[in-house]
Coordinates of C-alpha atoms in Angstrom, one line a residue:
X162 CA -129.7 -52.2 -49.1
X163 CA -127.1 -54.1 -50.4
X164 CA -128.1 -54.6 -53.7
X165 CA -127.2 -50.6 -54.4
X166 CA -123.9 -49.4 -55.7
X167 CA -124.2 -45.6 -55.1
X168 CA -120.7 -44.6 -56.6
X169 CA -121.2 -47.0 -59.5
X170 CA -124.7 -45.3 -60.2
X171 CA -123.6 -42.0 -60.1
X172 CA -120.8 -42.4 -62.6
X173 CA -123.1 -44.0 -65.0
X174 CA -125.1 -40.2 -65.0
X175 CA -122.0 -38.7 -66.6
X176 CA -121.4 -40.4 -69.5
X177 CA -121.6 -39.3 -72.7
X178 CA -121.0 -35.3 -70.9
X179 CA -118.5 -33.1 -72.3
X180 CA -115.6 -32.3 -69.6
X181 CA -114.4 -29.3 -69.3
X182 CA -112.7 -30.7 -66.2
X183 CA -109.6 -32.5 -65.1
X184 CA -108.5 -35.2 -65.9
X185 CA -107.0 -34.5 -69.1
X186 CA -108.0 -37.4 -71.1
X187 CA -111.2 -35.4 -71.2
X188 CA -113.5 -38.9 -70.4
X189 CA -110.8 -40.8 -72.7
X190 CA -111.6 -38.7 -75.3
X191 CA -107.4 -38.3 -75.9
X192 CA -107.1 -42.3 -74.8
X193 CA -106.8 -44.5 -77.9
X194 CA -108.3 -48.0 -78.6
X195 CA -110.4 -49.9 -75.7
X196 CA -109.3 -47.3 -72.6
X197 CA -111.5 -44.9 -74.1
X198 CA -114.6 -46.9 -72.3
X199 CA -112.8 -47.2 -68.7
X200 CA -111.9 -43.7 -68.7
X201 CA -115.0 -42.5 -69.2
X202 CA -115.8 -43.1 -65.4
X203 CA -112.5 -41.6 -64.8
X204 CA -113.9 -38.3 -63.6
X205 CA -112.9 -36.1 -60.7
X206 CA -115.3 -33.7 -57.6
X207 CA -118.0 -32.4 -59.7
X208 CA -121.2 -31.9 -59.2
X209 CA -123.1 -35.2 -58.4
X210 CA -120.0 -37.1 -57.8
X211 CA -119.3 -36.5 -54.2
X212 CA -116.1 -36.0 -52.7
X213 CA -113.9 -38.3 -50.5
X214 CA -112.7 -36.1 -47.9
X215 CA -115.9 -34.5 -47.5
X216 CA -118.5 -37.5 -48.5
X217 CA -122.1 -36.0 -48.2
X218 CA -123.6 -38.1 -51.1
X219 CA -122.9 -41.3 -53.4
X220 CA -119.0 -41.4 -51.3
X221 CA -120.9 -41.3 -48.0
X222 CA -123.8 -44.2 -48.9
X223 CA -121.5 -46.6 -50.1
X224 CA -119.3 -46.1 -47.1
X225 CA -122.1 -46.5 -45.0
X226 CA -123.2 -49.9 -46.8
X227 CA -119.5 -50.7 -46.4
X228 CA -119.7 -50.3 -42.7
X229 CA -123.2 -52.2 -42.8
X230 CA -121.3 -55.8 -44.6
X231 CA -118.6 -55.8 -42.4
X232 CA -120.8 -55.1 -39.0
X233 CA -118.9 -52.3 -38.5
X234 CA -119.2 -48.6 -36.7
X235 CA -117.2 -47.3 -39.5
X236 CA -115.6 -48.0 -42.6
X237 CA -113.8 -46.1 -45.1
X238 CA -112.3 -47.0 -49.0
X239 CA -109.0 -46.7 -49.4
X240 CA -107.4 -45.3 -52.8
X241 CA -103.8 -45.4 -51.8
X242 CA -103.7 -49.6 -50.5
X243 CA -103.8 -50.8 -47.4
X244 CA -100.0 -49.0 -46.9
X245 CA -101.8 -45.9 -46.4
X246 CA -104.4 -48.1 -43.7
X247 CA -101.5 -49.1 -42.2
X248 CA -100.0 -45.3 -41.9
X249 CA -103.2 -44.1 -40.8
X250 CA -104.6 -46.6 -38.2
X251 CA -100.1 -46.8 -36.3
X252 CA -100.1 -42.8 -36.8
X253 CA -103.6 -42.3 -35.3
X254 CA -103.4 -44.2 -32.5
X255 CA -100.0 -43.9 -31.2
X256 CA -97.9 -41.0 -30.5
X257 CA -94.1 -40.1 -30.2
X258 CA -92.8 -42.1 -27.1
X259 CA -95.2 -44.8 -27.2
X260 CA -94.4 -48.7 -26.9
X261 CA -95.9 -51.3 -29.4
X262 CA -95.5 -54.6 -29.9
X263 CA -95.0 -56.3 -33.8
X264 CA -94.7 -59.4 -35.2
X265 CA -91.6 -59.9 -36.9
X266 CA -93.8 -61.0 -40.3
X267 CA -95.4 -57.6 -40.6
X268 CA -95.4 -55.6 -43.8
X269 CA -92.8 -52.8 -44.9
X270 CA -95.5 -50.3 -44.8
X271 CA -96.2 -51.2 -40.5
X272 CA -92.8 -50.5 -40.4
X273 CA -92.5 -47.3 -41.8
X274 CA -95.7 -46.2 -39.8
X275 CA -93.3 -47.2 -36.9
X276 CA -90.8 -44.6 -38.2
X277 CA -92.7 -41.5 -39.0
X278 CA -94.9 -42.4 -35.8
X279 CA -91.5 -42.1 -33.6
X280 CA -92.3 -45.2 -31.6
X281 CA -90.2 -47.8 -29.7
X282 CA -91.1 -51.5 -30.7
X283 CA -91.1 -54.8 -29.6
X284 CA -90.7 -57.1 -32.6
X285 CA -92.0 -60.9 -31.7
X286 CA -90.4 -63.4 -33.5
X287 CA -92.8 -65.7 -35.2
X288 CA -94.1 -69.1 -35.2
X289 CA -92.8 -71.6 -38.4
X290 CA -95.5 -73.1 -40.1
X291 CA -94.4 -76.9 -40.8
X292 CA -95.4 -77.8 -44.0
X293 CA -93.9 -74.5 -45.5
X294 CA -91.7 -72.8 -43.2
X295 CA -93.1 -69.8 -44.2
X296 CA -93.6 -67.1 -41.0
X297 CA -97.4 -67.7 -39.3
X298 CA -98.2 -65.4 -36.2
X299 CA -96.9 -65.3 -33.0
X300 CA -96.8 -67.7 -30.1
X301 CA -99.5 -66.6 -27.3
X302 CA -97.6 -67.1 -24.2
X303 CA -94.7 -65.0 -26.1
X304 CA -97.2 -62.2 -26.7
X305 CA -98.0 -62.6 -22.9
X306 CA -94.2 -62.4 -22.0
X307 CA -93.4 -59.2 -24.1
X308 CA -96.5 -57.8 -22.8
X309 CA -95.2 -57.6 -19.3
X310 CA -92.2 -55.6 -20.4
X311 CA -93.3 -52.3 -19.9
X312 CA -96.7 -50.3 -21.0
X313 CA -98.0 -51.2 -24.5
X314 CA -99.9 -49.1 -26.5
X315 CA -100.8 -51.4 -29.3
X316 CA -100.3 -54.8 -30.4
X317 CA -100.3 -55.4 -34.4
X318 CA -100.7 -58.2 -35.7
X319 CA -100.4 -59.5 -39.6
X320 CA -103.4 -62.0 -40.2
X321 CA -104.1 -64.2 -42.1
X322 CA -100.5 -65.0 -43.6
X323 CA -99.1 -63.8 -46.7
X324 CA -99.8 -67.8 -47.7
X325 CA -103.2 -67.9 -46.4
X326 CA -102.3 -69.6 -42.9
X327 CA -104.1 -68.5 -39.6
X328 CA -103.4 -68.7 -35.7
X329 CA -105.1 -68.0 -32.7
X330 CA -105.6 -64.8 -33.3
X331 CA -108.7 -65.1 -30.7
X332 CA -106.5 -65.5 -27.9
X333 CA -104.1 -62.8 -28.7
X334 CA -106.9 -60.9 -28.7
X335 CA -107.9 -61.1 -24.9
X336 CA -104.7 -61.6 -23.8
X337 CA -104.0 -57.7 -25.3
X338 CA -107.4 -57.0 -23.2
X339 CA -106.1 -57.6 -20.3
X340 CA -103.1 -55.4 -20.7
X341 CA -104.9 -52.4 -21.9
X342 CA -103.6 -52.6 -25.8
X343 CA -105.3 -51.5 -28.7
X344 CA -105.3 -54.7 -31.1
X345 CA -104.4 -53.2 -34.9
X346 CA -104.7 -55.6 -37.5
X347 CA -103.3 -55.8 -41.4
X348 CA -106.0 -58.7 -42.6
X349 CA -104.5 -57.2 -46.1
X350 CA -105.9 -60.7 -47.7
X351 CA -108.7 -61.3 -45.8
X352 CA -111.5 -59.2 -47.4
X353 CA -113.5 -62.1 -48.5
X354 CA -113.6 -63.7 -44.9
X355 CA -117.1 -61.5 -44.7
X356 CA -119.1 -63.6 -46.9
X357 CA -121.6 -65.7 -44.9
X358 CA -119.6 -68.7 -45.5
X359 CA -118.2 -70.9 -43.4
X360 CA -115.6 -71.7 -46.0
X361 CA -113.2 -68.8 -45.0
X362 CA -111.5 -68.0 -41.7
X363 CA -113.3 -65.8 -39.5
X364 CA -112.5 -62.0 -39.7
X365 CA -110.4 -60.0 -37.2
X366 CA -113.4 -57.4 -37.2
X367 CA -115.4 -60.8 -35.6
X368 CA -112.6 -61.8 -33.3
X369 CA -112.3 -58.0 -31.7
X370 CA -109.7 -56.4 -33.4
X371 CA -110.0 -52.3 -32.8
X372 CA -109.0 -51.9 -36.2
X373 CA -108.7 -53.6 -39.3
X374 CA -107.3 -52.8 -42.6
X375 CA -108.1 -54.9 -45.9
X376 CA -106.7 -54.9 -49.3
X377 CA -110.0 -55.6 -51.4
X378 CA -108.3 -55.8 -54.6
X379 CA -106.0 -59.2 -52.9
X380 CA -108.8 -60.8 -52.9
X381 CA -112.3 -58.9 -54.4
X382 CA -112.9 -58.0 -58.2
X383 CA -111.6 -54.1 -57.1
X384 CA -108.9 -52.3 -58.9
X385 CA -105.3 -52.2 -57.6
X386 CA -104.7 -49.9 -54.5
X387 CA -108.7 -50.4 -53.3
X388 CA -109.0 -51.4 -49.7
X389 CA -110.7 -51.0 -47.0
X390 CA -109.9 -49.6 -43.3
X391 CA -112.6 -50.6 -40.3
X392 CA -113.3 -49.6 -37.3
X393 CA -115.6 -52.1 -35.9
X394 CA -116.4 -49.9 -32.8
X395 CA -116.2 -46.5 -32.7
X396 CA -114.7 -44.5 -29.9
X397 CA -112.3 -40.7 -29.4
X398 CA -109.0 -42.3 -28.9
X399 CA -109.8 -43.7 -32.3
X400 CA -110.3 -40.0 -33.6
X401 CA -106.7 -39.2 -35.2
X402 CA -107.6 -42.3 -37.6
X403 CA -109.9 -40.3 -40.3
X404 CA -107.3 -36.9 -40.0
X405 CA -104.3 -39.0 -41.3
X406 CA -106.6 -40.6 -43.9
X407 CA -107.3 -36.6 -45.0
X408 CA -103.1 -36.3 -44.7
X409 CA -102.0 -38.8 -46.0
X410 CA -104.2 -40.2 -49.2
X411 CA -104.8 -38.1 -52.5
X412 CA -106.4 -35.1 -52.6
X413 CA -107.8 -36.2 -56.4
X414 CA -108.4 -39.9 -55.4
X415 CA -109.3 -42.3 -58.1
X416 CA -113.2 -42.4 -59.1
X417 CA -112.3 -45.5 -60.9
X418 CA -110.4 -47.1 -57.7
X419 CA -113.7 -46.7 -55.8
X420 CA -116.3 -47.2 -57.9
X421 CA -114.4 -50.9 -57.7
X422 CA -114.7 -50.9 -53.8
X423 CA -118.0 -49.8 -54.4
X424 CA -118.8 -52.9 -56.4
X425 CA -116.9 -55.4 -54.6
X426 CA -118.3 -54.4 -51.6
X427 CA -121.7 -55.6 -53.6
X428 CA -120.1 -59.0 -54.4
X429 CA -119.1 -59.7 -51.1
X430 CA -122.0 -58.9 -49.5
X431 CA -124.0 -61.3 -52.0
X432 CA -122.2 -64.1 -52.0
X433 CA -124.4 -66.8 -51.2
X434 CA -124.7 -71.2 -50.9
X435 CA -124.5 -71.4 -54.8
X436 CA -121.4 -69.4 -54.9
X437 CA -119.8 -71.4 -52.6
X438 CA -120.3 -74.2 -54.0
X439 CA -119.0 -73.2 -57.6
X440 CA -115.8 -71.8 -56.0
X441 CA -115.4 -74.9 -54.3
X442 CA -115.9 -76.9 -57.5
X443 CA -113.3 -74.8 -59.6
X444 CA -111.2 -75.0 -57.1
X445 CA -110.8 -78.9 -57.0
X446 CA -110.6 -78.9 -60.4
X447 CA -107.5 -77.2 -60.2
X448 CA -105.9 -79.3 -57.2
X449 CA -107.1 -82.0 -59.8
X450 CA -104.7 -81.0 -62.6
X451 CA -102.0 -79.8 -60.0
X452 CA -101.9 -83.3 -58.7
X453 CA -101.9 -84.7 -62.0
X454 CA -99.4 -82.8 -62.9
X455 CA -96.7 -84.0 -60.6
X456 CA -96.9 -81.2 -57.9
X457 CA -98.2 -81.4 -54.2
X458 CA -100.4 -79.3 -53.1
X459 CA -100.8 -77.8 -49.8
X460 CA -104.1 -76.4 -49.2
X461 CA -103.7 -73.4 -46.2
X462 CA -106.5 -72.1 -43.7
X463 CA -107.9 -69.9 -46.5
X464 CA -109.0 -72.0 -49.7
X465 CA -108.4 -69.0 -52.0
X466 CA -104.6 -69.9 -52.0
X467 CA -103.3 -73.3 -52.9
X468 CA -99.7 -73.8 -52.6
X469 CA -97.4 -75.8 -54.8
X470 CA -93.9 -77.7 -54.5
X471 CA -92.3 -80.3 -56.6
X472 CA -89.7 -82.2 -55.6
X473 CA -86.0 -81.6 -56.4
X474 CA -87.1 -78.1 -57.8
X475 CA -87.1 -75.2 -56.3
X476 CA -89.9 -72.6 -55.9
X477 CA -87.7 -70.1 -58.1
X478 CA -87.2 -72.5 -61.2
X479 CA -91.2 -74.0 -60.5
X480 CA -92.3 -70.4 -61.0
X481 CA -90.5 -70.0 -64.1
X482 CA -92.1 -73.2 -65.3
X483 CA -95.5 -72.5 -64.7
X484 CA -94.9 -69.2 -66.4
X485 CA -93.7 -70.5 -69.8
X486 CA -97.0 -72.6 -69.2
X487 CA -98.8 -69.3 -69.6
X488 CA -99.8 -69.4 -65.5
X489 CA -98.8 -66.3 -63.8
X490 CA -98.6 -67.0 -59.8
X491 CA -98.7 -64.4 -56.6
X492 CA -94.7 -65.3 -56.0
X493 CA -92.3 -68.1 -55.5
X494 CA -90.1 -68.8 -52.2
X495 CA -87.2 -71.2 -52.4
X496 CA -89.3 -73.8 -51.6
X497 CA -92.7 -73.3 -52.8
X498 CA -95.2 -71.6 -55.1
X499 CA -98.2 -69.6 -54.2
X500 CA -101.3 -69.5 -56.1
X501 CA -104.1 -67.2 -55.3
X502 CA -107.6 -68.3 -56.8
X503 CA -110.9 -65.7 -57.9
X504 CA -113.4 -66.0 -55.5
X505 CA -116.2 -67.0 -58.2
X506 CA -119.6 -67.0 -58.0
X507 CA -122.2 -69.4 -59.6
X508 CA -122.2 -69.0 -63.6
X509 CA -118.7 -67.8 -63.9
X510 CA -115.6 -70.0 -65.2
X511 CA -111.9 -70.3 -64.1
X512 CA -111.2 -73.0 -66.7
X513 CA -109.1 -76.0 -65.5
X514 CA -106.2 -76.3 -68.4
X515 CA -106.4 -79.9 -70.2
X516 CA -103.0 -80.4 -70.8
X517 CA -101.1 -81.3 -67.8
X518 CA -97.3 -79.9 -67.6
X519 CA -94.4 -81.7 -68.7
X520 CA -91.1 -81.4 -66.9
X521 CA -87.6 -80.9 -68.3
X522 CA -85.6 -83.4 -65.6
X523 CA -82.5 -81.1 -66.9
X524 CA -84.0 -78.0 -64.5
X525 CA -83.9 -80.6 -61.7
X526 CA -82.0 -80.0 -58.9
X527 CA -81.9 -79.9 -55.0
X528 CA -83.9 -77.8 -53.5
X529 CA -81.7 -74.9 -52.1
X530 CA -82.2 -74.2 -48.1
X531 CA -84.3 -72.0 -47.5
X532 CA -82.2 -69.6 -45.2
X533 CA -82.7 -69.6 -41.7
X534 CA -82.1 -66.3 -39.6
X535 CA -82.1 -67.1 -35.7
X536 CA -83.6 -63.6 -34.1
X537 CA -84.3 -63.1 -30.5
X538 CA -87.6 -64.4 -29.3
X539 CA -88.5 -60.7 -28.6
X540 CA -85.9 -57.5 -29.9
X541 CA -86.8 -54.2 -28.5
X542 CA -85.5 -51.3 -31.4
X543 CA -85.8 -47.9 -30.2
X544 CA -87.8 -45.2 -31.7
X545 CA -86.9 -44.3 -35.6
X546 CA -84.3 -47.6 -35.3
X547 CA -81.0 -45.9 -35.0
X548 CA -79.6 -42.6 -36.0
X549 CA -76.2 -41.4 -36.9
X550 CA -73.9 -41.1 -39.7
X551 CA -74.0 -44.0 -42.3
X552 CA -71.9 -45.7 -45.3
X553 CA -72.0 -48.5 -47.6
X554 CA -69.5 -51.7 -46.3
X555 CA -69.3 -55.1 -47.9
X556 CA -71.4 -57.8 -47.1
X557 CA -68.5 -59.3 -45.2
X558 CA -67.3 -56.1 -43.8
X559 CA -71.4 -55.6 -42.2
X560 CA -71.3 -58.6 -40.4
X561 CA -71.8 -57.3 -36.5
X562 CA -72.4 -53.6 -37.6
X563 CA -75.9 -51.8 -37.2
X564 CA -78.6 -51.8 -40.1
X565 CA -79.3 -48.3 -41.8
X566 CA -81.6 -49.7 -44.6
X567 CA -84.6 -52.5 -44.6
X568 CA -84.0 -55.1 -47.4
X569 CA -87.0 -56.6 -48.7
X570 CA -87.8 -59.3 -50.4
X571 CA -91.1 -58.3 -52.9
X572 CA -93.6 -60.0 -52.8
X573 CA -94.0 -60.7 -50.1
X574 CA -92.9 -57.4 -48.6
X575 CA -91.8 -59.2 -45.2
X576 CA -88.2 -57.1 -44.4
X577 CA -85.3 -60.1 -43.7
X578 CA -83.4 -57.1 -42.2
X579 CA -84.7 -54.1 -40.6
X580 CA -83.1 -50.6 -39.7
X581 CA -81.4 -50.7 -36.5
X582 CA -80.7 -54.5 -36.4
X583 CA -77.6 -56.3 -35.7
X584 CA -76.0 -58.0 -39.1
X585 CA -75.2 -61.6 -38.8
X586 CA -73.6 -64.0 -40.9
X587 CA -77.4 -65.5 -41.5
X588 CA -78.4 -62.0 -42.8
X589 CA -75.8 -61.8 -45.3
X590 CA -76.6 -65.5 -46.6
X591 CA -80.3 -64.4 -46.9
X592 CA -79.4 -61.1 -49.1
X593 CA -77.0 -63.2 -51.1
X594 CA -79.8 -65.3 -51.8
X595 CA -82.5 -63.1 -52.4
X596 CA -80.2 -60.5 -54.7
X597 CA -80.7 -62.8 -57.6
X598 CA -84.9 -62.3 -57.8
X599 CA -86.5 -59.4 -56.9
X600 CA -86.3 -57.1 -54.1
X601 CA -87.0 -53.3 -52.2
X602 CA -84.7 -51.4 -50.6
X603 CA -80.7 -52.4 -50.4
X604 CA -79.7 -50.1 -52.5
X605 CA -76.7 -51.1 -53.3
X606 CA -77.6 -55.0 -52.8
X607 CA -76.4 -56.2 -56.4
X608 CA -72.8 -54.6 -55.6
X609 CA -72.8 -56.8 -52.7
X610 CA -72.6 -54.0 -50.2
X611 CA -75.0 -52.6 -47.5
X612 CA -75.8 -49.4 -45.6
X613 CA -74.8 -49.4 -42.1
X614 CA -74.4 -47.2 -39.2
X615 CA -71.0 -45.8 -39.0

């Protein structure tokens, strides 16, 4: 069963039709140069082609073979990211009033589920991992601690890390159990954990987790904005999940979009020993030329990611390096650089580049610190943050005052500073820092000023 790619197949019947249909490119008809092929499978609800909110046909097979690789009750393609898996899974599971608990390295979009949802949480600050000091999970007696605060109506977790690290998720897991909490899980780069290698950390979906949300195209050959949202066992309180996918996605989602779940829900589910073994080959032929290259490497829980330092430069100016190489990474930190690798199969090439990188000793430098902000172990904010009147003070002027906007550095899309927080000196040496690259939200960041409850 796996071998079929239903949405694929029933693309393939319309080609070379005349559209008298949206989209307007007519089939890429009014596309120039090489889009006209793509577009062609760029179609829309008509006959034959099945429609999302209401699969009956191609749509409804391919989620079923979806469900049937992840060993799940139900699974559902996502045309609008895992944001709107995150919307969806907080929004139908939790209602106005309810408690949950968060770790403080969640993504934006869990926090703006938090908002329209109208729910009080308990943020958990995270564990540091050491080689890094990037944010890794939360501690499990901590977990147990907040727990015991009042009633919790979900516990989310972000798994693996944004750098490919893990924790024990396992144990979170029954410790939530025994309180009664629904375990909601971003495992936004861990939608190749399902092959049947050993290779890869095992999945949320494996572990327990109630629901899991996965951003195929992190990690899968599928387009931007594919993922995934599973639901490994089906039950009623679990029933508000597929009416906020009907709300909240697109009511003209993109064929193109999942015709590339469709297809790297194929290559997932055949990856096999050969495959394996070719990623893992590619994949020490590039620690190979890191290495000789002058950079160490720090290989996380998940081998797709290899991350790279080099001494007296920082991640920032590294970055900039390797791009004037002509090598593009995920993102840079102060300290470090992220690489994320194609999961390969056998008889495909990532070439290895020959010529190893030569460093200008004039970019050298000491490392800048990688800012530090000391949080509570556990910070309970109340529903929707804070309310009230706000302004725009000066970084200086904010210290002490109350947060009115997240500030986010991008990627990752881990807020430094959330609505309803309390500014410290630390906060403002963080936005200082992270002004000068890119970021979301602050809107008024590069004038040095922030908005803040009056």
């Amino acid at each position: 069963m796996q071998n079929k790619m239903p949405i694929v197949d029933a693309l393939k019947l319309h080609i070379g039709k005349t559209s008298l249909h949206v989209p307007g490119h007519k089939n890429g008809l009014l596309f120039p140069g090489k889009y006209r092929e793509v577009l062609q499978h760029d179609l829309t609800e008509i006959s034959g082609l099945d429609d999302l909110h209401h699969p009956e046909g191609s749509i409804l097979e391919a989620q079923q073979l979806l469900a049937e690789c992840y060993n799940t009750e139900r699974s559902y393609m996502l045309v609008n990211g895992s944001t709107v898996g995150n919307l969806a899974m907080i929004l139908g599971t939790c209602k106005r009033g309810d408690t949950v608990i968060v770790s403080r390295d969640c993504h934006k979009s869990v926090m703006h589920a938090l908002d329209l949802a109208g729910v009080h949480a308990i943020y958990l600050a995270t564990r540091k991992e050491e080689q890094t000091g990037t944010a890794n999970g939360v501690e499990v007696s901590l977990l147990r601690e907040a727990l015991q605060i009042e009633k919790v109506r979900a516990v989310i977790f972000t798994y693996p890390s944004y750098y490919g690290f893990g924790f024990d998720l396992a144990e979170c897991i029954k410790i939530c159990r025994e309180f009664g909490a629904l375990v909601l899980v971003d495992e936004a780069h861990g939608a190749h954990f399902q092959t049947d290698s050993l290779l890869f950390p095992t999945s949320a979906i494996e572990l327990g987790a109630d629901i899991v949300v996965h951003s195929a195209h992190k990690t899968l050959p599928a387009l931007t904005m594919g993922s995934y949202l599973h639901i490994p066992k089906w039950r009623e309180e679990l029933a508000g999940i597929p009416r906020y996918l009907q709300v909240l996605q697109s009511s003209s989602p993109s064929y193109l979009i999942m015709a590339s779940l469709d297809y790297a829900r194929h290559y997932v589910a055949n990856y096999g020993e050969q495959d394996t073994k070719a990623f893992l080959k590619m994949r020490a032929s590039w620690q190979v030329w890191l290495e000789r290259s002058g950079l160490t490497v720090i290989t996380p829980d998940d081998p797709i990611k290899l991350i790279v330092q080099k001494n007296r430069l920082s991640g920032f100016a590294l970055q900039e390096v390797l791009e004037n190489e002509g090598y593009f990474s995920e993102l840079a930190d102060a300290k470090q650089v992220l690489l994320t690798l194609p999961l390969i199969k056998n008889g495909m090439e990532f070439s290895t580049p020959r010529k190893l990188i030569t460093w200008d000793t004039s970019l050298f430098d000491e490392i800048p610190k990688s800012i530090k902000i000391e949080i509570p172990s556990i910070t309970r904010l109340p529903a929707n943050g804070a309310t009230g009147q706000s302004c725009f003070e000066t970084f200086e002027n904010s210290i002490g005052k109350i947060a009115a906007e997240m500030v986010i550095p991008y990627p990752p899309g881990i807020p430094i500073l959330l609505v309803g927080e309390q500014i410290t000196k630390q906060h403002i040496e963080a936005v200082s820092t992270i002004k000068q690259y890119h970021y979301q939200g602050g809107e008024q960041l590069h004038k040095d000023k922030l908005r803040i409850f009056m």
